[in-house]
Tab-separated table of C-alpha atoms and ligand atoms in Angstrom:
chain	number	residue	atom	x	y	z
A	26	MET	CA	-41.154	29.018	15.048
A	27	PRO	CA	-38.985	32.113	16.120
A	28	GLN	CA	-37.148	32.229	12.926
A	29	ARG	CA	-41.201	32.536	11.130
A	30	LEU	CA	-41.728	35.498	13.680
A	31	ALA	CA	-38.201	37.215	12.670
A	32	LEU	CA	-38.974	36.740	8.905
A	33	GLY	CA	-42.322	38.369	9.067
A	34	ARG	CA	-41.125	41.456	10.994
A	35	THR	CA	-38.715	41.900	8.079
A	36	ARG	CA	-41.166	41.779	5.331
A	37	GLY	CA	-41.671	44.769	3.657
A	38	ALA	CA	-40.222	46.685	6.015
A	39	ASP	CA	-36.252	46.235	5.490
A	40	SER	CA	-35.743	45.232	2.165
A	41	PRO	CA	-31.725	45.090	2.399
A	42	ARG	CA	-32.252	42.928	5.304
A	43	ARG	CA	-34.938	40.805	3.314
A	44	ALA	CA	-32.759	40.431	0.241
A	45	LEU	CA	-29.889	39.167	2.354
A	46	LEU	CA	-32.485	36.695	4.184
A	47	LEU	CA	-33.438	35.544	0.554
A	48	ALA	CA	-29.628	35.356	-0.633
A	49	LEU	CA	-29.233	32.786	2.609
A	50	LEU	CA	-32.070	30.911	1.770
A	51	LEU	CA	-30.984	30.424	-1.757
A	52	PHE	CA	-27.645	29.372	-0.700
A	53	ALA	CA	-28.573	26.900	1.816
A	54	SER	CA	-30.954	25.430	-1.024
A	55	VAL	CA	-28.483	25.063	-3.230
A	56	ALA	CA	-25.878	23.749	-0.794
A	57	CYS	CA	-28.298	21.124	0.743
A	58	SER	CA	-29.595	19.984	-2.964
A	59	GLY	CA	-27.677	16.812	-4.822
A	60	PRO	CA	-24.914	16.713	-6.907
A	61	GLU	CA	-27.107	17.737	-10.235
A	62	ARG	CA	-27.516	21.391	-8.910
A	63	THR	CA	-24.268	22.212	-6.549
A	64	THR	CA	-22.523	25.357	-7.633
A	65	VAL	CA	-20.838	25.325	-3.943
A	66	GLY	CA	-18.501	22.973	-2.538
A	67	GLN	CA	-15.590	22.577	0.225
A	68	PRO	CA	-12.093	22.004	-0.374
A	69	GLY	CA	-11.046	18.098	0.270
A	70	ALA	CA	-8.953	17.587	3.253
A	71	PRO	CA	-4.991	17.478	2.699
A	72	GLY	CA	-4.808	14.217	4.857
A	73	VAL	CA	-6.943	11.483	6.180
A	74	GLU	CA	-6.057	12.276	9.662
A	75	ASP	CA	-3.566	8.999	9.903
A	76	ALA	CA	-2.209	8.971	13.424
A	77	LEU	CA	1.310	8.172	12.416
A	78	PHE	CA	1.242	10.246	8.953
A	79	PRO	CA	-1.211	12.984	9.327
A	80	SER	CA	-0.537	14.479	6.088
A	81	ALA	CA	-0.685	11.065	4.171
A	82	GLY	CA	-3.567	10.651	1.796
A	83	ASN	CA	-6.202	13.389	1.261
A	84	GLY	CA	-10.160	13.766	1.697
A	85	GLY	CA	-13.085	14.303	-0.392
A	86	TYR	CA	-12.540	11.617	-3.313
A	87	ASP	CA	-11.784	8.003	-3.602
A	88	VAL	CA	-9.630	6.547	-6.332
A	89	SER	CA	-10.568	3.920	-8.403
A	90	HIS	CA	-8.211	3.685	-11.197
A	91	TYR	CA	-4.517	5.203	-11.947
A	92	GLY	CA	-3.265	5.430	-15.405
A	93	LEU	CA	0.192	5.746	-15.441
A	94	ALA	CA	2.289	6.623	-18.470
A	95	LEU	CA	6.137	7.097	-17.561
A	96	THR	CA	9.460	7.647	-19.874
A	97	TYR	CA	12.556	6.959	-18.054
A	98	VAL	CA	15.985	7.754	-18.807
A	99	PRO	CA	18.544	6.247	-16.767
A	100	GLU	CA	21.627	8.280	-17.564
A	101	THR	CA	19.999	11.261	-16.585
A	102	ASN	CA	17.619	9.953	-14.005
A	103	HIS	CA	14.876	11.454	-15.688
A	104	LEU	CA	11.265	10.720	-15.447
A	105	GLU	CA	8.635	12.186	-17.422
A	106	GLY	CA	4.864	10.874	-16.502
A	107	SER	CA	1.154	11.535	-16.840
A	108	ALA	CA	-1.061	10.314	-14.332
A	109	VAL	CA	-4.840	9.843	-15.255
A	110	ILE	CA	-6.240	9.514	-12.172
A	111	SER	CA	-10.113	8.486	-11.893
A	112	ALA	CA	-11.843	8.931	-8.772
A	113	ARG	CA	-15.486	9.463	-7.150
A	114	ALA	CA	-16.167	12.269	-4.961
A	115	THR	CA	-16.934	11.843	-1.469
A	116	GLN	CA	-18.195	15.625	-0.837
A	117	ASP	CA	-18.770	18.539	-2.942
A	118	LEU	CA	-15.441	19.483	-3.625
A	119	SER	CA	-14.158	22.967	-4.781
A	120	ARG	CA	-10.795	21.429	-5.000
A	121	PHE	CA	-8.885	18.545	-3.723
A	122	ASN	CA	-5.071	17.653	-2.883
A	123	LEU	CA	-2.665	15.025	-4.413
A	124	ASP	CA	0.263	13.814	-2.678
A	125	LEU	CA	3.439	14.132	-4.464
A	126	THR	CA	6.955	15.169	-3.657
A	127	GLY	CA	9.506	16.806	-5.723
A	128	LEU	CA	9.156	16.842	-9.421
A	129	ARG	CA	7.411	19.342	-11.502
A	130	VAL	CA	4.158	20.096	-12.772
A	131	ARG	CA	3.751	20.992	-15.939
A	132	HIS	CA	-0.104	20.845	-16.689
A	133	ALA	CA	-3.380	19.452	-14.927
A	134	ALA	CA	-6.760	19.078	-16.068
A	135	VAL	CA	-9.895	17.703	-14.329
A	136	ASN	CA	-12.512	15.587	-16.634
A	137	GLY	CA	-10.583	17.292	-19.685
A	138	VAL	CA	-10.461	20.631	-18.856
A	139	GLU	CA	-7.177	22.431	-17.628
A	140	ALA	CA	-7.528	22.961	-13.709
A	141	ARG	CA	-5.528	25.474	-11.757
A	142	PHE	CA	-2.662	23.883	-9.087
A	143	SER	CA	-0.371	24.546	-6.685
A	144	ARG	CA	1.990	22.930	-4.744
A	145	SER	CA	3.233	23.092	-0.732
A	146	GLU	CA	5.498	20.327	0.640
A	147	GLY	CA	4.145	17.260	-0.546
A	148	GLU	CA	0.842	18.394	-1.282
A	149	LEU	CA	-0.624	19.301	-4.781
A	150	THR	CA	-3.774	21.198	-4.651
A	151	LEU	CA	-6.354	21.364	-7.976
A	152	THR	CA	-9.007	23.642	-8.596
A	153	PRO	CA	-11.196	22.307	-11.177
A	154	SER	CA	-13.104	24.842	-12.938
A	155	HIS	CA	-16.067	23.579	-11.602
A	156	VAL	CA	-17.226	22.289	-8.262
A	157	ILE	CA	-17.202	18.059	-8.368
A	158	GLY	CA	-20.656	17.308	-6.694
A	159	LYS	CA	-20.797	14.494	-3.783
A	160	GLY	CA	-21.062	11.150	-5.883
A	161	ARG	CA	-19.646	12.350	-9.272
A	162	THR	CA	-16.738	10.878	-10.967
A	163	PHE	CA	-14.107	12.593	-12.532
A	164	THR	CA	-10.453	12.239	-14.019
A	165	ALA	CA	-7.677	14.328	-12.828
A	166	THR	CA	-4.985	14.227	-15.389
A	167	ILE	CA	-1.301	15.314	-14.422
A	168	ARG	CA	1.691	15.925	-16.392
A	169	TYR	CA	4.777	16.028	-14.637
A	170	ASP	CA	8.608	15.582	-14.932
A	171	GLY	CA	12.005	15.892	-13.335
A	172	ASN	CA	14.637	13.975	-11.135
A	173	PRO	CA	12.683	11.635	-8.631
A	174	ARG	CA	13.741	12.002	-5.265
A	175	THR	CA	14.919	9.373	-2.840
A	176	LEU	CA	13.591	9.915	0.457
A	177	LYS	CA	14.689	8.926	4.078
A	178	ASP	CA	12.715	7.879	6.855
A	179	ALA	CA	13.158	8.646	10.180
A	180	ASP	CA	14.636	5.131	10.535
A	181	GLY	CA	17.253	5.765	8.167
A	182	ALA	CA	16.051	3.856	5.546
A	183	VAL	CA	15.609	5.312	1.800
A	184	GLU	CA	12.303	4.900	-0.280
A	185	GLY	CA	11.074	6.517	-3.134
A	186	TRP	CA	13.046	6.514	-6.451
A	187	LEU	CA	16.536	4.628	-6.064
A	188	GLU	CA	18.873	4.362	-8.576
A	189	THR	CA	20.721	1.207	-9.464
A	190	ASP	CA	23.849	0.762	-11.235
A	191	ASP	CA	21.593	-0.235	-14.739
A	192	GLY	CA	18.312	1.976	-13.779
A	193	ALA	CA	16.358	2.611	-10.879
A	194	VAL	CA	13.404	1.042	-8.545
A	195	ALA	CA	10.353	2.605	-7.021
A	196	LEU	CA	9.713	1.463	-3.244
A	197	GLY	CA	6.570	3.446	-1.385
A	198	GLU	CA	6.544	1.868	1.900
A	199	PRO	CA	5.385	4.195	3.788
A	200	ASN	CA	5.589	7.663	1.613
A	201	GLY	CA	7.738	6.694	-1.265
A	202	SER	CA	5.305	6.361	-3.925
A	203	ALA	CA	4.478	10.301	-4.046
A	204	ALA	CA	8.202	10.521	-5.336
A	205	TRP	CA	7.426	9.107	-8.606
A	206	PHE	CA	3.508	9.984	-9.091
A	207	PRO	CA	0.646	11.981	-7.788
A	208	GLY	CA	-2.059	10.394	-5.895
A	209	ASN	CA	-4.016	9.649	-2.961
A	210	HIS	CA	-1.194	8.208	-1.082
A	211	HIS	CA	-2.644	6.487	1.856
A	212	PRO	CA	-3.390	2.466	2.078
A	213	SER	CA	-6.989	3.244	3.144
A	214	ASP	CA	-7.427	4.112	-0.822
A	215	LYS	CA	-6.618	1.182	-3.134
A	216	ALA	CA	-7.181	1.407	-6.605
A	217	ALA	CA	-6.863	-0.801	-9.864
A	218	TYR	CA	-3.418	0.672	-11.923
A	219	ASP	CA	-2.074	0.451	-15.490
A	220	ILE	CA	1.382	1.352	-15.460
A	221	THR	CA	3.204	1.653	-18.774
A	222	VAL	CA	6.578	2.449	-18.662
A	223	THR	CA	9.215	3.248	-21.868
A	224	VAL	CA	12.893	2.972	-21.468
A	225	PRO	CA	15.471	3.659	-23.786
A	226	ASP	CA	16.880	-0.051	-25.302
A	227	ASP	CA	20.059	-0.143	-24.622
A	228	GLY	CA	21.378	-2.644	-27.417
A	229	ASP	CA	21.830	-5.411	-24.654
A	230	GLY	CA	19.086	-7.812	-27.001
A	231	ASP	CA	15.626	-7.648	-25.221
A	232	SER	CA	16.958	-7.962	-21.511
A	233	TYR	CA	16.480	-4.265	-20.753
A	234	VAL	CA	13.005	-3.578	-19.543
A	235	ALA	CA	10.721	-2.135	-16.926
A	236	VAL	CA	8.858	-4.850	-14.380
A	237	SER	CA	5.714	-3.588	-12.624
A	238	ASN	CA	3.106	-5.049	-10.596
A	239	GLY	CA	0.366	-7.234	-12.247
A	240	GLU	CA	0.320	-8.823	-15.495
A	241	LEU	CA	2.264	-7.850	-18.811
A	242	MET	CA	-0.141	-6.682	-21.198
A	243	SER	CA	2.004	-5.563	-23.970
A	244	LYS	CA	5.704	-5.123	-24.724
A	245	GLU	CA	6.559	-3.291	-27.706
A	246	VAL	CA	10.418	-2.977	-28.972
A	247	GLU	CA	10.994	-0.476	-31.271
A	248	GLU	CA	14.160	0.976	-32.612
A	249	ASP	CA	16.074	2.500	-29.681
A	250	ARG	CA	13.092	2.062	-27.140
A	251	VAL	CA	10.991	-0.571	-24.862
A	252	THR	CA	7.485	0.317	-23.974
A	253	VAL	CA	5.878	-2.490	-21.390
A	254	HIS	CA	2.284	-2.042	-19.961
A	255	TRP	CA	1.360	-3.649	-16.927
A	256	ARG	CA	-2.001	-4.003	-15.284
A	257	SER	CA	-3.343	-4.385	-11.738
A	258	THR	CA	-6.886	-5.399	-11.811
A	259	GLU	CA	-7.367	-5.996	-8.265
A	260	PRO	CA	-6.938	-3.297	-5.873
A	261	MET	CA	-3.547	-2.260	-4.755
A	262	ALA	CA	-2.370	0.555	-2.072
A	263	SER	CA	0.141	2.918	-3.648
A	264	TYR	CA	2.806	1.623	-1.256
A	265	LEU	CA	2.858	-1.314	-3.317
A	266	ALA	CA	2.933	0.017	-6.742
A	267	THR	CA	6.588	-0.488	-8.174
A	268	ILE	CA	8.783	0.086	-11.528
A	269	ALA	CA	12.267	-1.375	-11.550
A	270	VAL	CA	14.107	-0.619	-14.671
A	271	GLY	CA	17.140	-2.505	-15.687
A	272	SER	CA	18.740	-5.641	-17.612
A	273	PHE	CA	16.910	-8.985	-16.110
A	274	ASP	CA	16.559	-12.574	-16.550
A	275	ILE	CA	13.279	-13.519	-16.537
A	276	GLY	CA	11.514	-16.740	-15.472
A	277	GLU	CA	7.860	-17.594	-16.206
A	278	GLY	CA	5.773	-20.383	-15.031
A	279	ARG	CA	2.807	-21.579	-12.973
A	280	THR	CA	2.378	-23.155	-9.478
A	281	ALA	CA	0.823	-25.854	-8.751
A	282	ASP	CA	-2.449	-24.230	-8.357
A	283	GLY	CA	-1.850	-22.597	-11.811
A	284	VAL	CA	-1.323	-18.974	-10.632
A	285	PRO	CA	1.238	-17.577	-13.343
A	286	VAL	CA	4.919	-16.738	-11.941
A	287	TYR	CA	6.895	-14.084	-13.420
A	288	VAL	CA	10.492	-13.352	-11.848
A	289	ALA	CA	13.209	-10.884	-13.058
A	290	VAL	CA	16.580	-11.289	-11.457
A	291	ASP	CA	19.326	-8.896	-12.217
A	292	PRO	CA	22.513	-10.749	-13.517
A	293	ASP	CA	24.373	-9.520	-11.068
A	294	GLU	CA	22.818	-11.297	-8.552
A	295	ALA	CA	22.302	-14.780	-10.092
A	296	GLN	CA	22.964	-16.458	-13.074
A	297	ASP	CA	19.302	-17.151	-13.844
A	298	SER	CA	15.871	-17.045	-12.483
A	299	LYS	CA	15.291	-21.088	-12.387
A	300	LYS	CA	15.867	-21.288	-8.765
A	301	LEU	CA	13.596	-18.413	-7.547
A	302	ARG	CA	10.936	-19.204	-9.681
A	303	SER	CA	10.644	-22.710	-8.239
A	304	SER	CA	10.742	-21.296	-4.794
A	305	VAL	CA	8.170	-18.695	-5.373
A	306	SER	CA	6.045	-21.320	-6.821
A	307	ASP	CA	6.459	-23.503	-3.852
A	308	ILE	CA	5.794	-20.938	-1.270
A	309	VAL	CA	3.184	-19.669	-2.754
A	310	THR	CA	1.320	-23.218	-2.836
A	311	TRP	CA	2.101	-23.627	0.604
A	312	ALA	CA	0.625	-20.220	1.415
A	313	SER	CA	-2.305	-20.862	-0.359
A	314	ASP	CA	-3.292	-24.251	1.717
A	315	ARG	CA	-3.070	-22.353	4.972
A	316	PHE	CA	-4.218	-18.730	4.123
A	317	GLY	CA	-6.622	-19.328	1.793
A	318	PRO	CA	-6.831	-18.861	-2.280
A	319	TYR	CA	-3.939	-16.737	-3.566
A	320	PRO	CA	-5.720	-13.075	-4.014
A	321	PHE	CA	-3.959	-12.059	-7.249
A	322	ARG	CA	-4.046	-12.857	-10.887
A	323	SER	CA	-0.644	-13.476	-10.939
A	324	THR	CA	2.658	-13.500	-8.465
A	325	GLY	CA	6.521	-13.483	-8.958
A	326	ALA	CA	9.565	-11.797	-7.490
A	327	VAL	CA	12.046	-8.978	-8.485
A	328	VAL	CA	15.439	-9.290	-7.493
A	329	ASP	CA	17.340	-5.982	-8.394
A	330	HIS	CA	20.924	-5.372	-7.107
A	331	LEU	CA	20.779	-2.926	-4.241
A	332	PRO	CA	22.509	-4.687	-1.452
A	333	ASP	CA	22.948	-1.913	0.658
A	334	LEU	CA	18.939	-1.519	0.980
A	335	GLY	CA	18.656	-3.212	4.038
A	336	TYR	CA	15.137	-4.106	3.400
A	337	ALA	CA	13.027	-5.980	1.069
A	338	LEU	CA	9.392	-5.031	0.249
A	339	GLU	CA	5.964	-6.745	-0.373
A	340	THR	CA	5.282	-4.846	-3.753
A	341	GLN	CA	2.076	-6.632	-5.178
A	342	THR	CA	2.275	-9.520	-6.869
A	343	ARG	CA	5.853	-9.167	-7.268
A	344	PRO	CA	8.290	-8.468	-4.271
A	345	TYR	CA	11.021	-6.528	-4.435
A	346	PHE	CA	14.714	-7.879	-3.189
A	347	GLY	CA	18.091	-5.837	-3.223
A	348	SER	CA	19.741	-9.331	-3.355
A	349	VAL	CA	18.685	-12.901	-3.728
A	350	PRO	CA	16.643	-13.614	-0.715
A	351	ASP	CA	16.850	-16.622	1.417
A	352	GLU	CA	13.993	-18.744	1.800
A	353	SER	CA	12.537	-17.116	5.170
A	354	LEU	CA	12.435	-13.615	3.385
A	355	LEU	CA	11.013	-14.763	0.678
A	356	VAL	CA	8.372	-16.532	2.574
A	357	HIS	CA	7.871	-13.376	4.577
A	358	GLU	CA	7.355	-11.190	1.238
A	359	LEU	CA	5.189	-13.634	-0.301
A	360	VAL	CA	2.854	-14.044	2.587
A	361	HIS	CA	2.173	-9.947	2.647
A	362	GLN	CA	0.457	-10.869	-0.211
A	363	TRP	CA	-2.315	-12.387	1.910
A	364	PHE	CA	-1.750	-9.966	4.916
A	365	GLY	CA	-0.805	-6.441	4.033
A	366	ASN	CA	-1.699	-6.389	-0.014
A	367	SER	CA	-5.035	-8.410	-0.048
A	368	VAL	CA	-6.167	-7.426	3.600
A	369	THR	CA	-4.719	-4.006	4.365
A	370	PRO	CA	-4.736	-1.950	7.386
A	371	ARG	CA	-7.169	0.751	7.266
A	372	ALA	CA	-4.279	2.968	8.873
A	373	TRP	CA	-0.587	2.274	9.346
A	374	LYS	CA	-0.847	2.057	12.920
A	375	ASP	CA	-2.594	-1.317	12.524
A	376	MET	CA	0.869	-2.235	10.436
A	377	TRP	CA	1.568	-5.069	13.107
A	378	LEU	CA	-1.604	-7.030	10.778
A	379	ASN	CA	1.141	-6.679	8.028
A	380	GLU	CA	4.770	-7.297	10.251
A	381	GLY	CA	3.011	-9.603	12.563
A	382	PHE	CA	1.717	-12.001	10.078
A	383	ALA	CA	4.195	-12.084	7.670
A	384	THR	CA	6.781	-12.863	10.517
A	385	TYR	CA	4.498	-15.592	11.961
A	386	ALA	CA	4.562	-16.847	8.562
A	387	GLU	CA	8.030	-17.465	8.582
A	388	TRP	CA	8.095	-19.442	12.056
A	389	LEU	CA	5.616	-21.832	10.202
A	390	TRP	CA	7.634	-22.102	7.498
A	391	GLN	CA	10.264	-23.172	9.400
A	392	GLU	CA	8.437	-25.493	11.517
A	393	HIS	CA	6.731	-27.162	7.910
A	394	THR	CA	10.448	-27.432	6.958
A	395	GLY	CA	11.831	-29.537	9.867
A	396	GLY	CA	13.498	-26.494	11.600
A	397	ASP	CA	12.437	-25.166	15.205
A	398	THR	CA	9.051	-25.334	15.649
A	399	ALA	CA	6.892	-21.860	16.022
A	400	GLN	CA	7.107	-22.573	20.103
A	401	GLN	CA	10.758	-22.743	19.849
A	402	VAL	CA	11.107	-19.586	18.144
A	403	PHE	CA	8.455	-17.634	20.034
A	404	ASP	CA	10.695	-18.704	23.572
A	405	ALA	CA	13.869	-17.433	21.730
A	406	PHE	CA	11.919	-14.227	20.955
A	407	TYR	CA	10.759	-14.212	25.005
A	408	GLU	CA	14.184	-15.096	26.124
A	409	GLY	CA	15.795	-12.151	24.004
A	410	VAL	CA	18.076	-14.960	22.720
A	411	HIS	CA	16.693	-14.581	19.063
A	412	PRO	CA	18.762	-12.524	16.518
A	413	GLU	CA	15.312	-10.335	15.480
A	414	SER	CA	14.426	-9.893	19.174
A	415	ASP	CA	16.033	-6.635	19.988
A	416	GLY	CA	13.731	-3.861	20.714
A	417	ILE	CA	10.628	-6.066	20.418
A	418	TRP	CA	9.325	-4.728	24.062
A	419	ASP	CA	9.587	-0.948	23.083
A	420	PHE	CA	5.763	-0.140	22.702
A	421	PRO	CA	2.445	-2.181	22.428
A	422	PRO	CA	2.189	-3.337	18.552
A	423	ALA	CA	-1.091	-2.349	18.269
A	424	GLU	CA	-0.779	1.193	19.606
A	425	PRO	CA	2.685	2.417	18.093
A	426	PRO	CA	3.099	6.288	19.309
A	427	SER	CA	3.166	8.903	17.057
A	428	GLY	CA	6.591	9.575	15.795
A	429	VAL	CA	7.377	6.427	15.918
A	430	ARG	CA	9.231	4.335	13.047
A	431	VAL	CA	6.581	2.047	11.338
A	432	SER	CA	8.540	-0.760	10.630
A	433	ASP	CA	10.079	-1.129	14.146
A	434	PRO	CA	10.651	-4.485	15.951
A	435	PRO	CA	7.607	-4.853	18.011
A	436	VAL	CA	4.894	-4.833	15.080
A	437	TYR	CA	7.560	-7.721	13.611
A	438	GLY	CA	8.433	-10.175	16.508
A	439	ARG	CA	5.845	-9.211	19.167
A	440	GLY	CA	3.067	-9.316	16.509
A	441	ALA	CA	3.992	-12.602	15.693
A	442	MET	CA	4.120	-13.819	19.446
A	443	THR	CA	0.115	-12.498	19.641
A	444	LEU	CA	-0.806	-14.779	16.736
A	445	HIS	CA	0.921	-17.540	18.513
A	446	LYS	CA	-0.418	-16.609	21.959
A	447	VAL	CA	-3.858	-16.976	19.905
A	448	ARG	CA	-2.868	-20.352	18.339
A	449	GLU	CA	-2.406	-21.631	21.569
A	450	ALA	CA	-5.671	-20.437	22.980
A	451	VAL	CA	-7.987	-21.877	20.285
A	452	GLY	CA	-5.918	-24.361	18.967
A	453	ASP	CA	-4.878	-25.042	15.462
A	454	SER	CA	-7.884	-25.718	13.843
A	455	VAL	CA	-9.744	-22.472	14.995
A	456	PHE	CA	-6.417	-20.606	14.472
A	457	PHE	CA	-6.273	-21.477	10.892
A	458	THR	CA	-10.117	-21.087	10.278
A	459	ILE	CA	-9.522	-17.353	11.409
A	460	LEU	CA	-6.696	-16.961	9.489
A	461	ARG	CA	-8.491	-17.892	6.118
A	462	THR	CA	-11.668	-16.374	7.440
A	463	TRP	CA	-9.835	-13.067	7.869
A	464	THR	CA	-8.337	-13.458	4.261
A	465	ALA	CA	-11.416	-14.440	2.717
A	466	GLU	CA	-13.631	-11.563	4.513
A	467	HIS	CA	-11.800	-8.720	3.948
A	468	ARG	CA	-10.389	-9.665	0.510
A	469	HIS	CA	-8.879	-6.858	-1.198
A	470	GLY	CA	-10.378	-4.436	1.380
A	471	ASN	CA	-9.130	-2.757	4.325
A	472	ALA	CA	-9.340	-3.877	7.937
A	473	ASP	CA	-7.953	-2.776	11.392
A	474	THR	CA	-7.212	-4.327	14.852
A	475	ALA	CA	-10.111	-4.531	16.614
A	476	GLN	CA	-11.962	-6.459	13.482
A	477	PHE	CA	-9.245	-9.057	14.057
A	478	THR	CA	-9.643	-9.462	17.787
A	479	ALA	CA	-13.179	-9.569	17.011
A	480	LEU	CA	-13.341	-12.272	14.716
A	481	CYS	CA	-10.751	-14.271	16.924
A	482	GLU	CA	-13.519	-13.764	19.640
A	483	ARG	CA	-16.341	-14.782	17.205
A	484	LEU	CA	-14.837	-17.898	15.739
A	485	SER	CA	-13.383	-19.206	19.095
A	486	GLY	CA	-16.403	-18.400	21.027
A	487	LYS	CA	-13.669	-17.437	23.502
A	488	ASP	CA	-13.055	-14.025	25.494
A	489	LEU	CA	-9.376	-13.350	24.420
A	490	SER	CA	-9.494	-9.591	25.988
A	491	GLY	CA	-6.921	-10.298	28.476
A	492	LEU	CA	-4.615	-12.277	25.640
A	493	PHE	CA	-4.647	-8.845	23.503
A	494	GLN	CA	-4.707	-6.496	26.401
A	495	THR	CA	-1.391	-8.387	27.214
A	496	TRP	CA	0.305	-8.852	24.010
A	497	LEU	CA	-1.302	-5.849	21.798
A	498	TYR	CA	-1.891	-3.189	24.207
A	499	GLY	CA	0.391	-3.742	27.235
A	500	ASN	CA	3.581	-1.840	27.711
A	501	GLY	CA	6.793	-3.721	28.089
A	502	ARG	CA	7.357	-7.355	28.207
A	503	PRO	CA	4.830	-9.641	29.919
A	504	ALA	CA	5.221	-11.011	32.907
A	505	ALA	CA	4.608	-14.739	31.892
A	506	ALA	CA	4.874	-15.999	28.551
B	5	LIG	N1	7.472	-4.041	5.043
B	5	LIG	C1	9.287	-4.586	4.760
B	5	LIG	C2	8.995	-5.830	4.920
B	5	LIG	O1	8.667	-6.139	6.163
B	5	LIG	C3	10.040	-3.544	5.125
B	5	LIG	C4	10.126	-2.176	5.309
B	5	LIG	C5	9.704	-1.436	4.189
B	5	LIG	C6	11.094	-1.540	6.040
B	5	LIG	N2	10.157	-0.277	4.275
B	5	LIG	C7	11.052	-0.124	5.368
B	5	LIG	C8	11.976	-1.689	6.818
B	5	LIG	C9	11.752	0.673	5.972
B	5	LIG	C10	12.924	-0.719	7.679
B	5	LIG	C11	12.606	0.312	6.792
B	5	LIG	O2	9.188	-6.531	4.163
B	6	ZN	ZN1	7.076	-7.383	6.220
């Protein structure tokens, strides 16, 4: 009402003011209209406000597909890439960011039209020639090249692009995928991938290739180069994308349930891939019985000689190992396919949903194969006599302090202990129903700790708040196990 009066008073009396008001009204009506008529927009946020990694990911859009075409020359460690990113705008977008660390951007386009771009730190900002309306799908195409970087994490671990004696491997947890392709590098934005890699054929027969996630769609051998095309149809968080370039012994087969197995083993690490292939099959079948159907179209492993790396990674469908893994580590990385890869944390602080579960699966496997029971392993952790129990009381697993190292012991050991306490409280039958319901309800999605604790209470009909308060959120070692 007062606005109307004000308008009335200006009418005819003060034409510049009237013009201004009209302009404002026009602006407001354009800004409020649907995607069809939008001419103004807002920049997408440079991060998704992840408490542990504030600049990870970007706001304003959702990626559905990455089409990466890469050419890699090992002698010069030179990577040339083209990334075609298909996305949907979640707001009227005047410009938006991608995460990219290092490399040179040569060209950028949105919907086929050249776009302005700028770089700062790990951010690549694209300004399309037109605002992208909320709800619209678009493609961003980025051509880039250079020597990809090896990144160092707060805990001293290396990730990103790692050179090997005969090629390279790309590992992306938590931030390293930005070192080899531009993207929305946060686990909350999962997407399908087609990754095509061309490498020189070193004349070594046809053993020299690039191995990646998903299924091998084609392999083309030309005179002096080999091109492989890998497809991940199911959504993948970018930290789980990988390529490994080198010479490999390839082993293929199927699990008892018919899931195709593809393992690639560096000849520097083992004579052949047969043993690894059969272990992968056995473990995936065992895990499917406990955690629900295997969530992807294929499985396997990559062993690429990098003995000093100090960790393995659950790269989707095909976990990576720097040396031949023991059974326990293989169980850990394969079980991540259910917990972490199919059901992915919405934010990095919920990492215990990955590591606690993969670690607990190691305990279950040990119990299954006649070793210590999960209770015995739990006791060894609680008493501090287990070799991996150092540091597990440093912080509450579901509330890692900012600046903390994302792969620290509480999320592993104490995360697994939490699951053991849930199992003890609800009994085996309800416990495994909880795990299978979790993997079914959040299959190929994102989830958080509150959803997990609510599920435990719903399926058991018990108030478990004390248990979770103590084991997930409490400081220090609980007084009683
Ligand atoms: N997530 C990996 C696993 O548990 C481990 C890992 C990845 C890691 N990156 C790391 C451990 C960096 C220490 C440092 O299988
Ligand atoms: Zn793990």
